[in-house]
Short mmCIF file of C-alpha atoms in Angstrom, two decimals:
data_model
loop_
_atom_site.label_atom_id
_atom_site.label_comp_id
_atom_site.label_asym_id
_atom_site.label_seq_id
_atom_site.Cartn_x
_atom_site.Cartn_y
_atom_site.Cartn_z
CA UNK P 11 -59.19 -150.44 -135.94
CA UNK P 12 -58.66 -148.60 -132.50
CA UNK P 13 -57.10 -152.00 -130.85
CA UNK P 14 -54.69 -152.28 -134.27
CA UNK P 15 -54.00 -149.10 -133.92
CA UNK P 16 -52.83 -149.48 -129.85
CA UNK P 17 -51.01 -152.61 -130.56
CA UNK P 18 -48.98 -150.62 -133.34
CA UNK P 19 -47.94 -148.08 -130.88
CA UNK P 20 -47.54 -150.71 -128.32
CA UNK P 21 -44.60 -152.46 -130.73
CA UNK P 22 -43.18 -149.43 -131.69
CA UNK P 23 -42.67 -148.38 -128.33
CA UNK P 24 -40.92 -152.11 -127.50
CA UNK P 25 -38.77 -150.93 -130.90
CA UNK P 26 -37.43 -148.31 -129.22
CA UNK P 27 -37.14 -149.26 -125.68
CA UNK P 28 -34.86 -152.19 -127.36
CA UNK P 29 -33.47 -149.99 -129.90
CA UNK P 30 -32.21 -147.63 -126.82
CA UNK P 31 -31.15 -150.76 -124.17
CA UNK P 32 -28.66 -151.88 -127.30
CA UNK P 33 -27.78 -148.33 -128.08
CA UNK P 34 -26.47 -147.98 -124.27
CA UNK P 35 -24.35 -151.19 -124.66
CA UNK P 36 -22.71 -150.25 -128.00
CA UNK P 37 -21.67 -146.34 -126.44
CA UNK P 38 -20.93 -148.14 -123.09
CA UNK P 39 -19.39 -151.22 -124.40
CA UNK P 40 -20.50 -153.23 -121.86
CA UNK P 41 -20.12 -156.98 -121.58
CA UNK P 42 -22.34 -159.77 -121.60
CA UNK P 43 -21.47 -160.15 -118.10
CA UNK P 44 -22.33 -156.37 -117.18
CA UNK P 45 -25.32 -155.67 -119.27
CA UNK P 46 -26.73 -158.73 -121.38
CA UNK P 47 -27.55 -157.90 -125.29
CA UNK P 48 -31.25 -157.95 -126.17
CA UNK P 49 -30.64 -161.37 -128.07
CA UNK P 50 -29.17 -163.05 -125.24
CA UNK P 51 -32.18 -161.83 -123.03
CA UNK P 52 -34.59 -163.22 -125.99
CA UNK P 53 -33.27 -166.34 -126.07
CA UNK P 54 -33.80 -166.28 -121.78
CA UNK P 55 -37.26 -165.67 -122.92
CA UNK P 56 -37.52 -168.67 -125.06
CA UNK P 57 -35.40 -170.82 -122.72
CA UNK P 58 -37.86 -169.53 -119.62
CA UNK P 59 -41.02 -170.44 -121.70
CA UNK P 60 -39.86 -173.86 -123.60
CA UNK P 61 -38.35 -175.15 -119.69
CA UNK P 62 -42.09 -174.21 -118.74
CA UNK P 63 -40.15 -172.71 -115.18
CA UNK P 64 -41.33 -168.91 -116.14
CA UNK P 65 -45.27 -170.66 -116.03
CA UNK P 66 -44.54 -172.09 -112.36
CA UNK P 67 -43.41 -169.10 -111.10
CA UNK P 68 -46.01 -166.68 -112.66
CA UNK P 69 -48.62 -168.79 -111.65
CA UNK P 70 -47.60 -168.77 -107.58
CA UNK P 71 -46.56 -164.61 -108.35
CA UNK P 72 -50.42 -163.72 -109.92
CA UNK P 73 -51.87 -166.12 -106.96
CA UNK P 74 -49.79 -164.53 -104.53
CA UNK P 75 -50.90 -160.99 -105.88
CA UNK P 76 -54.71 -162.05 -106.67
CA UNK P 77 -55.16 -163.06 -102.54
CA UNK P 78 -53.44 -160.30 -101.03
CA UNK P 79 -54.74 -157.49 -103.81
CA UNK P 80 -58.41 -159.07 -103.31
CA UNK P 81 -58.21 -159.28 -99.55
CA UNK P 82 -56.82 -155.43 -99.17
CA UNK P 83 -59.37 -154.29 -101.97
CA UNK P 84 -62.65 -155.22 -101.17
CA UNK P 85 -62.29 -154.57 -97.25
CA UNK P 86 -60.37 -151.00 -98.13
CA UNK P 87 -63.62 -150.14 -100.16
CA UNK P 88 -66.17 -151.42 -97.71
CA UNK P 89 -64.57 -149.17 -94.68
CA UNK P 90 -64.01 -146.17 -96.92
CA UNK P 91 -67.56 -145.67 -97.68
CA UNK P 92 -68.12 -146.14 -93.95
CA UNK P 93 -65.37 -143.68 -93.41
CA UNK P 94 -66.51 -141.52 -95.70
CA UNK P 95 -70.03 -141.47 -94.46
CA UNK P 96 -68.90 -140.70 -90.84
CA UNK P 97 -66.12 -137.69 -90.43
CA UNK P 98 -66.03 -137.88 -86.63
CA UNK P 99 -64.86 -141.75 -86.91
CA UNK P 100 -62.81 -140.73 -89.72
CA UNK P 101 -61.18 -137.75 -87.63
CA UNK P 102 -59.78 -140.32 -85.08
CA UNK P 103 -59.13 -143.09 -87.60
CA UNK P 104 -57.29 -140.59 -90.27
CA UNK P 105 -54.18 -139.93 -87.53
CA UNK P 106 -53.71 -143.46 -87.52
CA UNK P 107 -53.74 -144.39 -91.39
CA UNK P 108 -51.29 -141.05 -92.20
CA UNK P 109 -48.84 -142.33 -89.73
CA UNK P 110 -48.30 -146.16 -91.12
CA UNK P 111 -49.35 -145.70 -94.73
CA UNK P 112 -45.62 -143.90 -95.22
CA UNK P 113 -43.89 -147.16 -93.97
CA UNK P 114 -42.94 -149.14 -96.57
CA UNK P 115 -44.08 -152.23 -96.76
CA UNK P 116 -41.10 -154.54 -96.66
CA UNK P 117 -40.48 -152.44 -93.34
CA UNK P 118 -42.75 -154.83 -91.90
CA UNK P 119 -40.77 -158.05 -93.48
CA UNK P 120 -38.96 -158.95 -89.95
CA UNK P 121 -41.85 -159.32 -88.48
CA UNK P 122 -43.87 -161.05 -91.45
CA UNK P 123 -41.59 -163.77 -91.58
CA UNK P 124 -41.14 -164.41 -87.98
CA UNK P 125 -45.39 -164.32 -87.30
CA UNK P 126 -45.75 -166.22 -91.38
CA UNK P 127 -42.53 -168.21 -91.26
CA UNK P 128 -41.09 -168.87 -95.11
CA UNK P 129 -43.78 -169.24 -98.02
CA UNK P 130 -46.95 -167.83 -99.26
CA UNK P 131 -48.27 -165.67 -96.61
CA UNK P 132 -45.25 -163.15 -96.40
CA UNK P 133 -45.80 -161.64 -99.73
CA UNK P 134 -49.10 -161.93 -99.39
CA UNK P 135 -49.50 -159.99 -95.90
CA UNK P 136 -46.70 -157.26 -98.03
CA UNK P 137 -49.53 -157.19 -100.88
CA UNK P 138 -51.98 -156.54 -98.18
CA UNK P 139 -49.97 -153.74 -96.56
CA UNK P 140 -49.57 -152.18 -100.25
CA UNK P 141 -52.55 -151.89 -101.58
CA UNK P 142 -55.11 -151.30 -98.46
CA UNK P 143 -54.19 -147.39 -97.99
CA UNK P 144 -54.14 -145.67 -101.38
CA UNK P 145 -57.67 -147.95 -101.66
CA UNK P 146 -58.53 -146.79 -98.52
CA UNK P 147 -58.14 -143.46 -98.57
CA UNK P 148 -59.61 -143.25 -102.24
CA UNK P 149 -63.03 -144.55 -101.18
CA UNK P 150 -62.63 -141.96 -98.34
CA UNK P 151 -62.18 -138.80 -100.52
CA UNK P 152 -64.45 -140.19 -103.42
CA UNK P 153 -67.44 -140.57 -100.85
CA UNK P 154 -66.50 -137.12 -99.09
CA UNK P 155 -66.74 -135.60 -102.82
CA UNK P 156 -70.29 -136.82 -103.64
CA UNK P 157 -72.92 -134.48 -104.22
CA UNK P 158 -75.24 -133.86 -101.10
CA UNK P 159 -78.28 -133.40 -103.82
CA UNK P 160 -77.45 -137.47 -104.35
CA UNK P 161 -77.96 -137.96 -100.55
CA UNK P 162 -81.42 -135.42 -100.53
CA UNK P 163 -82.54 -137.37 -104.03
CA UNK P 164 -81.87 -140.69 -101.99
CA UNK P 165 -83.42 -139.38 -98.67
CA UNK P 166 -86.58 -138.76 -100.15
CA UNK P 167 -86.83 -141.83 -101.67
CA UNK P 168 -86.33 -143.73 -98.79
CA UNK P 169 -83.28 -145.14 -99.77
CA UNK P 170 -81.03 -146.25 -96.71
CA UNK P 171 -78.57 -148.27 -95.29
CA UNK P 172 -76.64 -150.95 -97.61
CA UNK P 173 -79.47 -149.47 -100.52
CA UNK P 174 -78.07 -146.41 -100.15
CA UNK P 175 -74.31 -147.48 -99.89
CA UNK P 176 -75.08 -149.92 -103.35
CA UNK P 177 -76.95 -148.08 -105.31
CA UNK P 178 -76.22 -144.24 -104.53
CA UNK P 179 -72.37 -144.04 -102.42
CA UNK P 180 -70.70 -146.54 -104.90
CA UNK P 181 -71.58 -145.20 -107.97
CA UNK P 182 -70.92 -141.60 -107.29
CA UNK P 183 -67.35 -142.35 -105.31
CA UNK P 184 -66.57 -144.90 -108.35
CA UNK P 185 -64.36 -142.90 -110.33
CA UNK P 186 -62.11 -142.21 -107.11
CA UNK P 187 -62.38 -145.56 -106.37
CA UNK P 188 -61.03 -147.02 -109.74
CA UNK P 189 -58.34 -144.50 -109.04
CA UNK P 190 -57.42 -146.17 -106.02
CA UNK P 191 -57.62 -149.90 -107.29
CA UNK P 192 -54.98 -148.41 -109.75
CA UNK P 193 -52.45 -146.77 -107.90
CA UNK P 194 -52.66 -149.95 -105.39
CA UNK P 195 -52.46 -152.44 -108.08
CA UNK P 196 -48.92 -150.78 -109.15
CA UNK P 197 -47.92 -150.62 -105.22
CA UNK P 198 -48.83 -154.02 -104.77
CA UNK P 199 -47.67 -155.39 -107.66
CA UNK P 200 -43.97 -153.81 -107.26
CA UNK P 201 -43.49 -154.91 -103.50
CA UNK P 202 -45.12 -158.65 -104.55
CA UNK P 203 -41.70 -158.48 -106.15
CA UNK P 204 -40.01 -157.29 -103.37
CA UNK P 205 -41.35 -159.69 -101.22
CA UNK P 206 -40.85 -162.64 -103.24
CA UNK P 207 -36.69 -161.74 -103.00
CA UNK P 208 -37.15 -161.51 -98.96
CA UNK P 209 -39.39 -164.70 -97.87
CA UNK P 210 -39.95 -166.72 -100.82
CA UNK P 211 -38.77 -169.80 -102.33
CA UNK P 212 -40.74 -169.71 -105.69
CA UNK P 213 -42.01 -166.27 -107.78
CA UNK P 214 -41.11 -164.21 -110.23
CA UNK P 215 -39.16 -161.75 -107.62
CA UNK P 216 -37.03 -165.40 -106.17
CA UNK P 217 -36.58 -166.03 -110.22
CA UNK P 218 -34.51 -162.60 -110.56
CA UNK P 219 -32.42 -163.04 -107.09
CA UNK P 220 -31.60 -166.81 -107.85
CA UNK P 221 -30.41 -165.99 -111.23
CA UNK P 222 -28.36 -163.10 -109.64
CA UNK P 223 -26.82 -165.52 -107.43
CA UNK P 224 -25.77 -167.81 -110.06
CA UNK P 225 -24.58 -164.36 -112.39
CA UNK P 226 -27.13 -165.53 -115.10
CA UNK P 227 -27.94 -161.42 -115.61
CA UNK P 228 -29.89 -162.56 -118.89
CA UNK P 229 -32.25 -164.48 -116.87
CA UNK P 230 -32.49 -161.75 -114.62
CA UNK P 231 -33.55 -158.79 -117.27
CA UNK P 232 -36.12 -161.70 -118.64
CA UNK P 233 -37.53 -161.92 -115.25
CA UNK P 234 -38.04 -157.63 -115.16
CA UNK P 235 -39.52 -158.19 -118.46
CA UNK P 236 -41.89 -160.57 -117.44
CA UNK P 237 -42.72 -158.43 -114.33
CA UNK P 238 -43.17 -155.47 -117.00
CA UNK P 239 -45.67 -157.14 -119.46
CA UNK P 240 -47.69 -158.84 -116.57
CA UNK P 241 -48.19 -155.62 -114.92
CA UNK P 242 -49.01 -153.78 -118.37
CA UNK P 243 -51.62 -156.49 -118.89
CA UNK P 244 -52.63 -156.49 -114.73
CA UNK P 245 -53.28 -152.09 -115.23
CA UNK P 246 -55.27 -153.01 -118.31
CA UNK P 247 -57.80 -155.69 -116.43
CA UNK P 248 -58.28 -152.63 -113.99
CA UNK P 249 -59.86 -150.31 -116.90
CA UNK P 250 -61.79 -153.69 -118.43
CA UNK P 251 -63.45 -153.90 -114.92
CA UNK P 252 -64.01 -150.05 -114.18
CA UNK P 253 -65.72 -150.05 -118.14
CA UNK P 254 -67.48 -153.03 -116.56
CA UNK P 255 -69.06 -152.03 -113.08
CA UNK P 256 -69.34 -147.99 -115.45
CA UNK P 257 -71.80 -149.77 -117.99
CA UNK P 258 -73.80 -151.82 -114.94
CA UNK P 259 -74.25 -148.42 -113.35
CA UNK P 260 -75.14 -146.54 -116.40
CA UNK P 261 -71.67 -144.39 -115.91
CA UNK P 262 -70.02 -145.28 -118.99
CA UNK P 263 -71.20 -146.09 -122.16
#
C-alpha cells in the first residue's frame, strides 16, 4: 500500500512538472525549435528506446559512474575513519582537503584529458574528484561524533584495530556516512554529465551535446529526462543499501 501510494505521488508530480513545461510554452509561445512540446519530447523517448541508442549510452554513463563512484567511495570511507580516529593527522591533512574540495571538478578537465587522452578514464577521474570529499569529510565528522562510552565499552572488551573499526567506528559513524554517499552520488552523478560533454565520445552527457549540434532540442530534453529518472532511481539504491548495511548492524529495523 505504502509503495502504491509513493508511485501515485510520484505520477502526479510528473503530471504537473509536464502540465507546467506545456503551460510555459502556451504563455511564451515558443516554437518547436526554441522549446520542444512534451509530445515531441515523448516521441524522442520512444524513438531513443525503439533505435536501442538511449541503452548504449546509459550503459557506458552507469559504468562510467559505477567505477569512478566505487573507486572514490570505498577509499573516502576507509581514510575517514582513519582520519577521524587521529585529529593530529587530520589537523595537517584538513588544510589540504578545504583548499581543493571547492574546485570544481571539470576545473581539472585540461589536465584529465591531456594525462587520460579521449575516452573512459576522463569522466571517470571527474567522478572520482566529485564524490571523494563530501565522502570524505562525512566519515570524518561521523567518526569525530561517536560516543567515547562506544570506545570505553569497546576498550574493555578488547576490541581493537580493524575489530574495532568493523564492528564499533562503522556502525556508529553510519548515518553520517550514508549522508555522504548521498550528497556525492548527486555530485558525481551531475559532473559524469559534465564530463561526458568535455572528453567523451559515447554517454548520456555526448547524447545531449550531439543532438545540440545537430538542433534536435527534443532529443536533447529526452536526454535531461533520462539523466533525471536514472538519478531518481541511482538516490533510491543509496537508501535500499543504507536499510541494508542498518538491518546487518541491528540499526534499522
Amino acid at each position: 500500500m505504502n509503495v502504491m501510494k509513493k508511485l501515485m505521488n510520484f505520477a502526479i508530480g510528473m503530471a504537473i512538472l509536464v502540465f507546467i513545461w506545456q503551460a510555459v510554452i502556451w504563455i511564451g509561445d515558443y516554437q518547436e525549435a526554441l522549446l520542444p512540446s512534451p509530445l515531441s519530447v515523448g516521441n524522442a523517448i520512444i524513438d531513443l528506446i525503439v533505435d536501442g541508442i538511449i541503452f548504449v549510452h546509459l550503459q557506458v554513463s552507469l559504468g562510467r559512474f559505477a567505477a569512478g563512484y566505487l573507486m572514490a567511495a570505498i577509499p573516502a570511507i576507509l581514510l575517514g575513519m582513519f582520519l577521524g580516529r587521529s585529529p593530529k593527522i587530520w589537523q595537517l591533512i584538513d588544510p589540504i582537503v578545504q583548499v581543493l574540495r571547492p574546485v570544481a571538478p571539470v576545473a581539472w578537465s585540461p589536465f584529465i584529458v591531456l594525462w587520460f587522452g579521449i575516452g573512459n578514464m576522463p569522466a571517470i577521474a571527474i567522478i572520482f574528484i566529485a564524490a571523494f570529499f563530501p565522502v570524505l569529510l562525512s566519515t570524518v565528522a561521523g567518526v569525530k561524533k561517536i560516543n567515547p562510552s562506544y570506545l570505553k565499552i569497546a576498550e574493555n572488551l578488547e576490541i581493537r584495530n580493524w575489530e574495532l573499526m568493523y564492528k564499533f567506528i562503522f556502525p556508529a559513524a553510519f548515518p553520517a556516512v550514508v549522508s555522504g554517499l548521498r550528497l556525492a552520488l548527486g555530485t558525481a552523478w551531475i559532473f559524469l554529465v559534465a564530463g561526458e560533454m568535455i572528453g567523451a565520445q559515447s554517454g548520456l552527457g555526448f547524447l545531449i551535446v550531439d543532438s545540440r549540434n545537430t538542433l534536435n532540442l527534443d532529443y536533447v530534453l529526452a536526454g535531461i529526462i533520462f539523466i533525471g529518472v536514472c538519478g531518481f532511481l541511482l538516490d533510491r539504491l543509496i537508501s535500499l543499501l543504507e536499510r541494508w548495511v542498518g538491518k546487518q548492524y541491528g540499526i534499522t529495523a
